[in-house]
Structure formats: C-alpha cells, structure tokens
Amino acid sequence: MYFINPLYLVKGIFGRTFYIFPERPERIQIEITNRCNYSCGMCPRETFNLPEKDIPFDLFKHIIDRIDSRYNVTLTGWGEPLLHPQLMEMIAYTKNKGHKVGLTTNGLLLAQYTEKFIEIRLDKLTISLDSIDDESGAKEGHPSSKVVQKNIESLVKLRGTKPIPVVTIQITMHDEKQCLDAVRLAGEIGADRVYLIRLNMPMDKSGFKRPGLKEELEIYEKSEQIASEYGLQVDNNYTAFDNILFRFLYKKMRPAMYRFDKYCPKPYDYLYINIDGRVTPCCDLPRHEVGNILKEDIDEIWNSENMQYFRKNQNDICGNCDALRLKQIG
C-alpha cells in the first residue's frame, strides 16, 4: 500500500497555500533554444527580445552536472525544443543523471520524434494545442493544425499501455467553446491530461479576448465534466501536482485560493535557467537574475539574498503580470 508521510502532506498543501517555501525547488526549467517555427500573437518572445539561438551541448552538460539532486527537469524555453539538433542527447544525458525529463512542444515536428521519445522513456510530453479548427476563438494562440492532432494521436497509439511519456494537452484559455472543444479532443485522442492556462493580458497589444474570472471557473467545472467521460486529468497552475492526493485536496481548496491569493504560486518550487546559465525565478522574468548555475549550486541560489528579496517584493517585481494572479482578472 502506498503510504504518504502526513508531515510531507501538510507541508505540500499548506506550504503552497500560505507560501511557506520548501527547502529546495522541485521543478527546474532549462532554456535550450529560443528559435521557434511558429509566430503566435500571444507569445512574448519579441517583447523579451531574446536571442534566437540554441544552447551549446557542452554548456548544457555543464549545467546538468551542476544540478546535484534529482529534479523534475523541463527542457523548454521561449522556443520550440524539437528544433534543437541535439535534443535526444540532452534528454539522455539528463535522464542518466537521475532526473525526470519533460518537454513542452507545439507538436508540429513530433512525428519524427515519436518512436525516439518512447524508446528513451521521456517522462512527460506537453503539446500546446489551443484550437481544433479555424473557427475557434483562439486566433492569437497556437494555430489549429490537423498535423499536430494526428501526431499526438499517433504517439498515444504507439505508446500503447506504457505509462510514459505522460501526454498533456496544454490549452491557453481564450473562450469557453475553444477550451471545451480542445478538452474533448484530448479525450478522444487518448491524452492523459489537459492543462488549462491563462492568457497573460499584459502581453497583449491587440485587445486579446479571454474569459473573466467567473467564466474561467465555469470552464474548469465543465472541462472536468467532459474529462470524466474519458478518464482525463484536468489541471491548472494551482492543481498541477504529480501526487493524486495532493491534487484532490488542492482542488478542494481552489475556491479559497481564488479569493485569498497573495502571490503567484509558480515560483514557489521552481527555477528557470536561461540559455547562458543565468537563473531567474520565472520564465516571464528573463532578465531578473537571482543567480548563475555556472557559479553557484541550486541550494545557494534558492536560499540567496536575491531570492529572498524577490519573495518579499514579488508583486512589485512582477508588475502587472496576471498569468497566474487571480484578483486582477475580468
């Protein structure tokens, strides 16, 4: 029987709720390329003015060598990771160090990697798919693509009964119909999970459309009803736990979080490593450096004065970002 330490449970749930930080992060995201084969209207890549280049493999290995504990590592930056010519070598190197490895992709090039991802035992694969047809309300999001939908379906079929990679369809919320259509497609294709994320309005320069808070909560509820027909897991940034008990309890607490949120939960257990080794508390803060993995280890950065300053002044540093903040929406 699987046993969960009660103290671990209390720390996990109440730590997130009341922003009591863990001793070290659980999730590390590494920017491996900022090149992309899409140009989505909602994407802040041009606003950030990031260099369009790939991380050199030797530098990548040096970064992984500096990460001394086992983490959930995501090899994705503000670009398409499947464009990196040494992606498979990076996955293999990271897994050989004992980390769980995930990717987030737009799925356009997925067909050439399907067998490789299954063979190498990639742990998690997240595919961004905002629209299932051209009539969707997600014009600024990832474009509708039958190629991507076919690629996802092919991967799920080839994976068969294998438990990994866990396949997640990531949906940026633009309107109810667009979201629910994508959730149903995820169920029909055989994905494991859908991840509903909020469009960050400060990135908008054209009056992008997105749900208000009341509609957002209704979308979650209706999505879960659809998902139950297919055995899908539905998450957002407040419920994205690997542990099923954590996820259940946190969902029960979600209404309170929507009323009493104080800080964005994303940096709670997370660090982002830029393409040159600089560390930031969030991918949306590419220039707010809190450390450098080439000079300091993870624990030093996590407990540094820079991180403490960020935690105390998060609302000011993050400005009007509302990708996860709840009170500012609609």
Short mmCIF file of N, CA and C in Angstrom, two decimals, residues 101-250:
data_model
loop_
_atom_site.label_atom_id
_atom_site.label_comp_id
_atom_site.label_asym_id
_atom_site.label_seq_id
_atom_site.Cartn_x
_atom_site.Cartn_y
_atom_site.Cartn_z
N VAL A 101 12.43 13.91 -16.95
CA VAL A 101 12.58 14.89 -18.03
C VAL A 101 11.26 15.08 -18.76
N GLY A 102 10.91 16.34 -18.98
CA GLY A 102 9.73 16.67 -19.75
C GLY A 102 10.04 17.73 -20.80
N LEU A 103 9.14 17.82 -21.77
CA LEU A 103 9.24 18.83 -22.84
C LEU A 103 7.88 19.46 -23.05
N THR A 104 7.89 20.71 -23.50
CA THR A 104 6.66 21.33 -24.00
C THR A 104 6.91 21.73 -25.44
N THR A 105 6.05 21.27 -26.35
CA THR A 105 6.25 21.47 -27.77
C THR A 105 4.96 21.89 -28.45
N ASN A 106 5.09 22.53 -29.61
CA ASN A 106 3.89 22.83 -30.40
C ASN A 106 3.45 21.63 -31.23
N GLY A 107 4.26 20.58 -31.26
CA GLY A 107 3.86 19.31 -31.87
C GLY A 107 4.00 19.22 -33.37
N LEU A 108 4.43 20.31 -34.02
CA LEU A 108 4.48 20.29 -35.48
C LEU A 108 5.51 19.30 -36.01
N LEU A 109 6.61 19.11 -35.29
CA LEU A 109 7.67 18.21 -35.71
C LEU A 109 7.65 16.89 -34.96
N LEU A 110 6.57 16.62 -34.26
CA LEU A 110 6.53 15.49 -33.34
C LEU A 110 6.68 14.14 -34.04
N ALA A 111 6.21 14.01 -35.27
CA ALA A 111 6.22 12.71 -35.95
C ALA A 111 7.62 12.11 -36.01
N GLN A 112 8.63 12.94 -36.22
CA GLN A 112 9.99 12.41 -36.36
C GLN A 112 10.61 12.03 -35.02
N TYR A 113 9.94 12.36 -33.92
CA TYR A 113 10.45 12.06 -32.59
C TYR A 113 9.62 11.02 -31.84
N THR A 114 8.48 10.64 -32.38
CA THR A 114 7.55 9.78 -31.65
C THR A 114 8.21 8.51 -31.12
N GLU A 115 8.81 7.73 -32.00
CA GLU A 115 9.44 6.48 -31.57
C GLU A 115 10.62 6.74 -30.64
N LYS A 116 11.37 7.80 -30.90
CA LYS A 116 12.54 8.12 -30.09
C LYS A 116 12.13 8.45 -28.65
N PHE A 117 11.06 9.24 -28.49
CA PHE A 117 10.62 9.62 -27.15
C PHE A 117 10.17 8.41 -26.34
N ILE A 118 9.50 7.49 -27.00
CA ILE A 118 9.05 6.28 -26.30
C ILE A 118 10.23 5.39 -25.95
N GLU A 119 11.16 5.25 -26.89
CA GLU A 119 12.33 4.39 -26.68
C GLU A 119 13.21 4.92 -25.55
N ILE A 120 13.39 6.25 -25.49
CA ILE A 120 14.28 6.83 -24.48
C ILE A 120 13.58 7.01 -23.15
N ARG A 121 12.29 6.73 -23.11
CA ARG A 121 11.47 6.82 -21.90
C ARG A 121 11.40 8.26 -21.37
N LEU A 122 11.09 9.16 -22.29
CA LEU A 122 10.79 10.53 -21.88
C LEU A 122 9.65 10.48 -20.88
N ASP A 123 9.76 11.24 -19.79
CA ASP A 123 8.77 11.13 -18.72
C ASP A 123 7.48 11.89 -19.03
N LYS A 124 7.61 13.11 -19.54
CA LYS A 124 6.42 13.92 -19.78
C LYS A 124 6.54 14.65 -21.11
N LEU A 125 5.45 14.68 -21.83
CA LEU A 125 5.40 15.42 -23.09
C LEU A 125 4.14 16.27 -23.09
N THR A 126 4.32 17.57 -23.15
CA THR A 126 3.21 18.51 -23.17
C THR A 126 3.13 19.14 -24.55
N ILE A 127 1.95 19.07 -25.17
CA ILE A 127 1.75 19.64 -26.50
C ILE A 127 0.77 20.79 -26.41
N SER A 128 1.19 21.96 -26.88
CA SER A 128 0.32 23.13 -26.88
C SER A 128 -0.63 23.06 -28.06
N LEU A 129 -1.93 23.07 -27.76
CA LEU A 129 -2.95 22.99 -28.81
C LEU A 129 -4.14 23.82 -28.36
N ASP A 130 -4.26 25.02 -28.87
CA ASP A 130 -5.32 25.92 -28.43
C ASP A 130 -6.59 25.81 -29.28
N SER A 131 -6.44 25.41 -30.53
CA SER A 131 -7.59 25.38 -31.44
C SER A 131 -7.68 24.03 -32.14
N ILE A 132 -8.87 23.53 -32.30
CA ILE A 132 -9.02 22.28 -33.06
C ILE A 132 -9.51 22.54 -34.48
N ASP A 133 -9.93 23.77 -34.76
CA ASP A 133 -10.33 24.14 -36.12
C ASP A 133 -10.16 25.64 -36.29
N ASP A 134 -10.29 26.10 -37.51
CA ASP A 134 -10.05 27.51 -37.81
C ASP A 134 -11.16 28.43 -37.32
N GLU A 135 -12.27 27.86 -36.88
CA GLU A 135 -13.38 28.67 -36.39
C GLU A 135 -13.27 28.95 -34.90
N SER A 136 -12.23 28.45 -34.27
CA SER A 136 -12.06 28.63 -32.84
C SER A 136 -11.83 30.09 -32.49
N GLY A 137 -12.06 30.42 -31.22
CA GLY A 137 -11.84 31.78 -30.75
C GLY A 137 -10.42 32.03 -30.32
N ALA A 138 -9.48 31.17 -30.66
CA ALA A 138 -8.09 31.31 -30.20
C ALA A 138 -7.19 31.76 -31.33
N LYS A 139 -7.55 32.83 -32.00
CA LYS A 139 -6.80 33.29 -33.17
C LYS A 139 -5.37 33.69 -32.81
N GLU A 140 -5.18 34.19 -31.60
CA GLU A 140 -3.85 34.65 -31.20
C GLU A 140 -2.99 33.52 -30.64
N GLY A 141 -3.59 32.35 -30.41
CA GLY A 141 -2.86 31.25 -29.79
C GLY A 141 -2.18 30.35 -30.80
N HIS A 142 -1.82 29.14 -30.36
CA HIS A 142 -1.23 28.18 -31.27
C HIS A 142 -2.25 27.82 -32.34
N PRO A 143 -1.87 27.88 -33.59
CA PRO A 143 -2.84 27.70 -34.67
C PRO A 143 -3.40 26.29 -34.73
N SER A 144 -4.62 26.21 -35.25
CA SER A 144 -5.22 24.90 -35.47
C SER A 144 -4.36 24.11 -36.46
N SER A 145 -4.14 22.85 -36.17
CA SER A 145 -3.30 22.04 -37.06
C SER A 145 -3.73 20.59 -37.00
N LYS A 146 -4.24 20.08 -38.12
CA LYS A 146 -4.58 18.66 -38.19
C LYS A 146 -3.33 17.81 -38.12
N VAL A 147 -2.20 18.36 -38.55
CA VAL A 147 -0.93 17.62 -38.47
C VAL A 147 -0.57 17.37 -37.01
N VAL A 148 -0.69 18.40 -36.19
CA VAL A 148 -0.38 18.25 -34.77
C VAL A 148 -1.33 17.26 -34.12
N GLN A 149 -2.61 17.36 -34.43
CA GLN A 149 -3.58 16.44 -33.84
C GLN A 149 -3.27 15.00 -34.22
N LYS A 150 -2.91 14.78 -35.48
CA LYS A 150 -2.54 13.44 -35.93
C LYS A 150 -1.27 12.96 -35.24
N ASN A 151 -0.31 13.86 -35.06
CA ASN A 151 0.94 13.49 -34.40
C ASN A 151 0.70 13.04 -32.96
N ILE A 152 -0.17 13.74 -32.26
CA ILE A 152 -0.48 13.36 -30.87
C ILE A 152 -1.15 11.99 -30.84
N GLU A 153 -2.12 11.80 -31.70
CA GLU A 153 -2.85 10.54 -31.74
C GLU A 153 -1.91 9.38 -32.06
N SER A 154 -0.98 9.60 -33.00
CA SER A 154 -0.03 8.55 -33.37
C SER A 154 0.88 8.19 -32.21
N LEU A 155 1.32 9.20 -31.47
CA LEU A 155 2.20 8.93 -30.33
C LEU A 155 1.47 8.13 -29.25
N VAL A 156 0.23 8.52 -28.96
CA VAL A 156 -0.53 7.82 -27.93
C VAL A 156 -0.76 6.36 -28.33
N LYS A 157 -1.06 6.13 -29.60
CA LYS A 157 -1.29 4.76 -30.07
C LYS A 157 -0.01 3.94 -30.00
N LEU A 158 1.10 4.53 -30.40
CA LEU A 158 2.37 3.81 -30.39
C LEU A 158 2.83 3.53 -28.96
N ARG A 159 2.55 4.45 -28.05
CA ARG A 159 2.90 4.24 -26.64
C ARG A 159 2.14 3.06 -26.05
N GLY A 160 0.91 2.88 -26.48
CA GLY A 160 0.11 1.77 -26.01
C GLY A 160 -0.14 1.82 -24.52
N THR A 161 0.17 0.74 -23.84
CA THR A 161 -0.07 0.65 -22.39
C THR A 161 1.10 1.14 -21.55
N LYS A 162 2.16 1.60 -22.21
CA LYS A 162 3.30 2.11 -21.44
C LYS A 162 2.88 3.35 -20.66
N PRO A 163 3.41 3.53 -19.44
CA PRO A 163 2.98 4.66 -18.62
C PRO A 163 3.59 6.00 -19.01
N ILE A 164 4.70 5.96 -19.74
CA ILE A 164 5.34 7.22 -20.14
C ILE A 164 5.71 7.16 -21.62
N PRO A 165 5.79 8.35 -22.24
CA PRO A 165 5.62 9.67 -21.64
C PRO A 165 4.16 9.98 -21.31
N VAL A 166 3.96 10.63 -20.17
CA VAL A 166 2.63 11.16 -19.85
C VAL A 166 2.33 12.28 -20.85
N VAL A 167 1.20 12.19 -21.51
CA VAL A 167 0.86 13.13 -22.58
C VAL A 167 -0.16 14.15 -22.08
N THR A 168 0.23 15.42 -22.14
CA THR A 168 -0.63 16.51 -21.70
C THR A 168 -0.93 17.43 -22.87
N ILE A 169 -2.19 17.80 -23.02
CA ILE A 169 -2.57 18.84 -23.98
C ILE A 169 -2.70 20.15 -23.22
N GLN A 170 -1.88 21.12 -23.57
CA GLN A 170 -1.89 22.42 -22.89
C GLN A 170 -2.73 23.40 -23.68
N ILE A 171 -3.71 24.00 -23.02
CA ILE A 171 -4.69 24.85 -23.68
C ILE A 171 -4.66 26.23 -23.05
N THR A 172 -4.37 27.25 -23.84
CA THR A 172 -4.47 28.63 -23.37
C THR A 172 -5.93 29.06 -23.50
N MET A 173 -6.49 29.59 -22.43
CA MET A 173 -7.92 29.88 -22.40
C MET A 173 -8.24 31.20 -23.09
N HIS A 174 -9.00 31.09 -24.17
CA HIS A 174 -9.47 32.27 -24.91
C HIS A 174 -10.98 32.43 -24.78
N ASP A 175 -11.71 31.33 -24.91
CA ASP A 175 -13.15 31.36 -24.65
C ASP A 175 -13.61 29.95 -24.31
N GLU A 176 -14.85 29.84 -23.87
CA GLU A 176 -15.35 28.56 -23.38
C GLU A 176 -15.39 27.49 -24.45
N LYS A 177 -15.95 27.81 -25.60
CA LYS A 177 -16.09 26.81 -26.67
C LYS A 177 -14.73 26.29 -27.11
N GLN A 178 -13.78 27.19 -27.29
CA GLN A 178 -12.43 26.80 -27.72
C GLN A 178 -11.82 25.83 -26.71
N CYS A 179 -11.97 26.13 -25.43
CA CYS A 179 -11.40 25.27 -24.39
C CYS A 179 -12.07 23.90 -24.34
N LEU A 180 -13.39 23.91 -24.33
CA LEU A 180 -14.12 22.65 -24.18
C LEU A 180 -13.94 21.75 -25.40
N ASP A 181 -13.87 22.36 -26.60
CA ASP A 181 -13.61 21.57 -27.80
C ASP A 181 -12.25 20.89 -27.72
N ALA A 182 -11.25 21.63 -27.21
CA ALA A 182 -9.91 21.07 -27.11
C ALA A 182 -9.84 19.99 -26.03
N VAL A 183 -10.56 20.18 -24.94
CA VAL A 183 -10.59 19.15 -23.88
C VAL A 183 -11.20 17.87 -24.43
N ARG A 184 -12.31 18.01 -25.16
CA ARG A 184 -12.95 16.81 -25.71
C ARG A 184 -12.03 16.11 -26.71
N LEU A 185 -11.34 16.89 -27.54
CA LEU A 185 -10.40 16.29 -28.49
C LEU A 185 -9.30 15.53 -27.75
N ALA A 186 -8.80 16.11 -26.67
CA ALA A 186 -7.76 15.44 -25.88
C ALA A 186 -8.25 14.09 -25.39
N GLY A 187 -9.52 14.03 -24.95
CA GLY A 187 -10.09 12.77 -24.51
C GLY A 187 -10.23 11.78 -25.64
N GLU A 188 -10.68 12.25 -26.78
CA GLU A 188 -10.88 11.37 -27.94
C GLU A 188 -9.55 10.82 -28.44
N ILE A 189 -8.51 11.64 -28.41
CA ILE A 189 -7.19 11.21 -28.88
C ILE A 189 -6.57 10.20 -27.92
N GLY A 190 -6.89 10.32 -26.63
CA GLY A 190 -6.33 9.40 -25.65
C GLY A 190 -5.23 10.01 -24.81
N ALA A 191 -5.19 11.35 -24.72
CA ALA A 191 -4.21 12.01 -23.86
C ALA A 191 -4.49 11.66 -22.40
N ASP A 192 -3.50 11.91 -21.56
CA ASP A 192 -3.64 11.61 -20.14
C ASP A 192 -4.17 12.79 -19.35
N ARG A 193 -3.93 13.99 -19.85
CA ARG A 193 -4.14 15.16 -19.03
C ARG A 193 -4.36 16.38 -19.91
N VAL A 194 -5.16 17.33 -19.44
CA VAL A 194 -5.24 18.64 -20.08
C VAL A 194 -4.84 19.69 -19.05
N TYR A 195 -4.16 20.70 -19.53
CA TYR A 195 -3.63 21.74 -18.67
C TYR A 195 -4.15 23.08 -19.18
N LEU A 196 -5.07 23.69 -18.44
CA LEU A 196 -5.68 24.95 -18.84
C LEU A 196 -4.89 26.09 -18.24
N ILE A 197 -4.37 26.97 -19.08
CA ILE A 197 -3.57 28.09 -18.59
C ILE A 197 -4.16 29.41 -19.07
N ARG A 198 -3.93 30.44 -18.29
CA ARG A 198 -4.50 31.75 -18.56
C ARG A 198 -3.62 32.56 -19.50
N LEU A 199 -4.25 33.23 -20.44
CA LEU A 199 -3.55 34.18 -21.30
C LEU A 199 -3.17 35.40 -20.47
N ASN A 200 -1.90 35.77 -20.51
CA ASN A 200 -1.40 36.90 -19.73
C ASN A 200 -1.66 38.19 -20.50
N MET A 201 -2.61 38.98 -20.04
CA MET A 201 -3.04 40.15 -20.78
C MET A 201 -1.99 41.25 -20.95
N PRO A 202 -1.06 41.46 -20.00
CA PRO A 202 -0.06 42.49 -20.26
C PRO A 202 0.77 42.24 -21.51
N MET A 203 0.80 41.00 -22.01
CA MET A 203 1.50 40.73 -23.26
C MET A 203 0.69 41.21 -24.46
N ASP A 204 -0.57 41.52 -24.23
CA ASP A 204 -1.49 41.84 -25.32
C ASP A 204 -1.28 43.25 -25.83
N LYS A 205 -1.20 43.37 -27.14
CA LYS A 205 -1.12 44.68 -27.76
C LYS A 205 -2.29 44.88 -28.72
N SER A 206 -3.24 43.92 -28.74
CA SER A 206 -4.31 44.00 -29.73
C SER A 206 -5.69 43.72 -29.14
N GLY A 207 -5.85 43.83 -27.85
CA GLY A 207 -7.15 43.57 -27.26
C GLY A 207 -7.54 42.11 -27.31
N PHE A 208 -6.64 41.21 -26.95
CA PHE A 208 -6.93 39.79 -26.99
C PHE A 208 -8.13 39.47 -26.11
N LYS A 209 -8.84 38.45 -26.53
CA LYS A 209 -10.02 38.02 -25.79
C LYS A 209 -9.66 36.88 -24.85
N ARG A 210 -10.21 36.92 -23.64
CA ARG A 210 -10.05 35.82 -22.71
C ARG A 210 -11.21 35.85 -21.71
N PRO A 211 -11.45 34.74 -21.02
CA PRO A 211 -12.56 34.68 -20.07
C PRO A 211 -12.31 35.55 -18.83
N GLY A 212 -13.39 36.04 -18.24
CA GLY A 212 -13.30 36.65 -16.93
C GLY A 212 -13.23 35.58 -15.86
N LEU A 213 -13.09 35.99 -14.62
CA LEU A 213 -12.91 35.03 -13.54
C LEU A 213 -14.08 34.06 -13.41
N LYS A 214 -15.30 34.59 -13.48
CA LYS A 214 -16.47 33.72 -13.34
C LYS A 214 -16.52 32.68 -14.46
N GLU A 215 -16.28 33.12 -15.69
CA GLU A 215 -16.29 32.19 -16.82
C GLU A 215 -15.13 31.20 -16.72
N GLU A 216 -14.00 31.66 -16.22
CA GLU A 216 -12.84 30.78 -16.07
C GLU A 216 -13.18 29.61 -15.14
N LEU A 217 -13.80 29.92 -14.02
CA LEU A 217 -14.18 28.86 -13.08
C LEU A 217 -15.21 27.92 -13.70
N GLU A 218 -16.13 28.47 -14.50
CA GLU A 218 -17.12 27.63 -15.18
C GLU A 218 -16.44 26.71 -16.19
N ILE A 219 -15.41 27.22 -16.86
CA ILE A 219 -14.67 26.41 -17.83
C ILE A 219 -14.00 25.23 -17.13
N TYR A 220 -13.39 25.49 -15.97
CA TYR A 220 -12.78 24.39 -15.21
C TYR A 220 -13.82 23.33 -14.87
N GLU A 221 -14.97 23.78 -14.40
CA GLU A 221 -16.00 22.83 -13.98
C GLU A 221 -16.51 22.01 -15.17
N LYS A 222 -16.79 22.68 -16.29
CA LYS A 222 -17.29 21.97 -17.47
C LYS A 222 -16.20 21.08 -18.07
N SER A 223 -14.97 21.53 -18.00
CA SER A 223 -13.86 20.71 -18.51
C SER A 223 -13.73 19.42 -17.72
N GLU A 224 -13.89 19.51 -16.40
CA GLU A 224 -13.79 18.32 -15.57
C GLU A 224 -14.95 17.37 -15.85
N GLN A 225 -16.12 17.90 -16.18
CA GLN A 225 -17.24 17.04 -16.53
C GLN A 225 -16.94 16.27 -17.82
N ILE A 226 -16.40 16.97 -18.81
CA ILE A 226 -16.03 16.30 -20.07
C ILE A 226 -14.92 15.29 -19.82
N ALA A 227 -13.93 15.71 -19.06
CA ALA A 227 -12.77 14.86 -18.81
C ALA A 227 -13.15 13.57 -18.12
N SER A 228 -14.16 13.63 -17.27
CA SER A 228 -14.58 12.43 -16.54
C SER A 228 -15.09 11.35 -17.50
N GLU A 229 -15.58 11.75 -18.67
CA GLU A 229 -16.05 10.78 -19.66
C GLU A 229 -14.90 9.96 -20.25
N TYR A 230 -13.68 10.55 -20.21
CA TYR A 230 -12.54 9.92 -20.86
C TYR A 230 -11.45 9.49 -19.88
N GLY A 231 -11.64 9.76 -18.60
CA GLY A 231 -10.59 9.45 -17.64
C GLY A 231 -9.43 10.42 -17.70
N LEU A 232 -9.69 11.64 -18.16
CA LEU A 232 -8.67 12.67 -18.27
C LEU A 232 -8.46 13.36 -16.93
N GLN A 233 -7.25 13.82 -16.70
CA GLN A 233 -6.93 14.67 -15.56
C GLN A 233 -6.95 16.12 -16.04
N VAL A 234 -7.62 17.00 -15.32
CA VAL A 234 -7.68 18.41 -15.67
C VAL A 234 -6.95 19.21 -14.61
N ASP A 235 -6.00 20.05 -15.05
CA ASP A 235 -5.22 20.85 -14.10
C ASP A 235 -5.06 22.27 -14.61
N ASN A 236 -4.75 23.15 -13.66
CA ASN A 236 -4.20 24.45 -13.97
C ASN A 236 -2.99 24.63 -13.08
N ASN A 237 -2.43 25.84 -13.01
CA ASN A 237 -1.21 26.03 -12.25
C ASN A 237 -1.41 25.83 -10.75
N TYR A 238 -2.66 25.87 -10.30
CA TYR A 238 -2.91 25.68 -8.88
C TYR A 238 -3.12 24.21 -8.52
N THR A 239 -3.26 23.35 -9.50
CA THR A 239 -3.55 21.96 -9.19
C THR A 239 -2.60 20.99 -9.89
N ALA A 240 -1.49 21.51 -10.42
CA ALA A 240 -0.59 20.67 -11.21
C ALA A 240 0.38 19.90 -10.32
N PHE A 241 -0.14 18.89 -9.64
CA PHE A 241 0.66 18.02 -8.78
C PHE A 241 0.77 16.64 -9.42
N ASP A 242 1.92 16.00 -9.23
CA ASP A 242 2.04 14.61 -9.64
C ASP A 242 1.29 13.69 -8.68
N ASN A 243 1.27 14.05 -7.41
CA ASN A 243 0.63 13.22 -6.40
C ASN A 243 -0.89 13.39 -6.45
N ILE A 244 -1.62 12.31 -6.64
CA ILE A 244 -3.07 12.37 -6.83
C ILE A 244 -3.79 12.90 -5.59
N LEU A 245 -3.27 12.59 -4.39
CA LEU A 245 -3.92 13.08 -3.17
C LEU A 245 -3.71 14.58 -3.02
N PHE A 246 -2.49 15.06 -3.32
CA PHE A 246 -2.24 16.50 -3.32
C PHE A 246 -3.22 17.19 -4.25
N ARG A 247 -3.38 16.63 -5.44
CA ARG A 247 -4.22 17.25 -6.47
C ARG A 247 -5.67 17.33 -6.00
N PHE A 248 -6.16 16.25 -5.40
CA PHE A 248 -7.55 16.21 -4.92
C PHE A 248 -7.79 17.25 -3.84
N LEU A 249 -6.90 17.28 -2.85
CA LEU A 249 -7.08 18.21 -1.74
C LEU A 249 -6.93 19.66 -2.20
N TYR A 250 -6.00 19.89 -3.11
CA TYR A 250 -5.77 21.26 -3.54
C TYR A 250 -6.94 21.78 -4.38
#
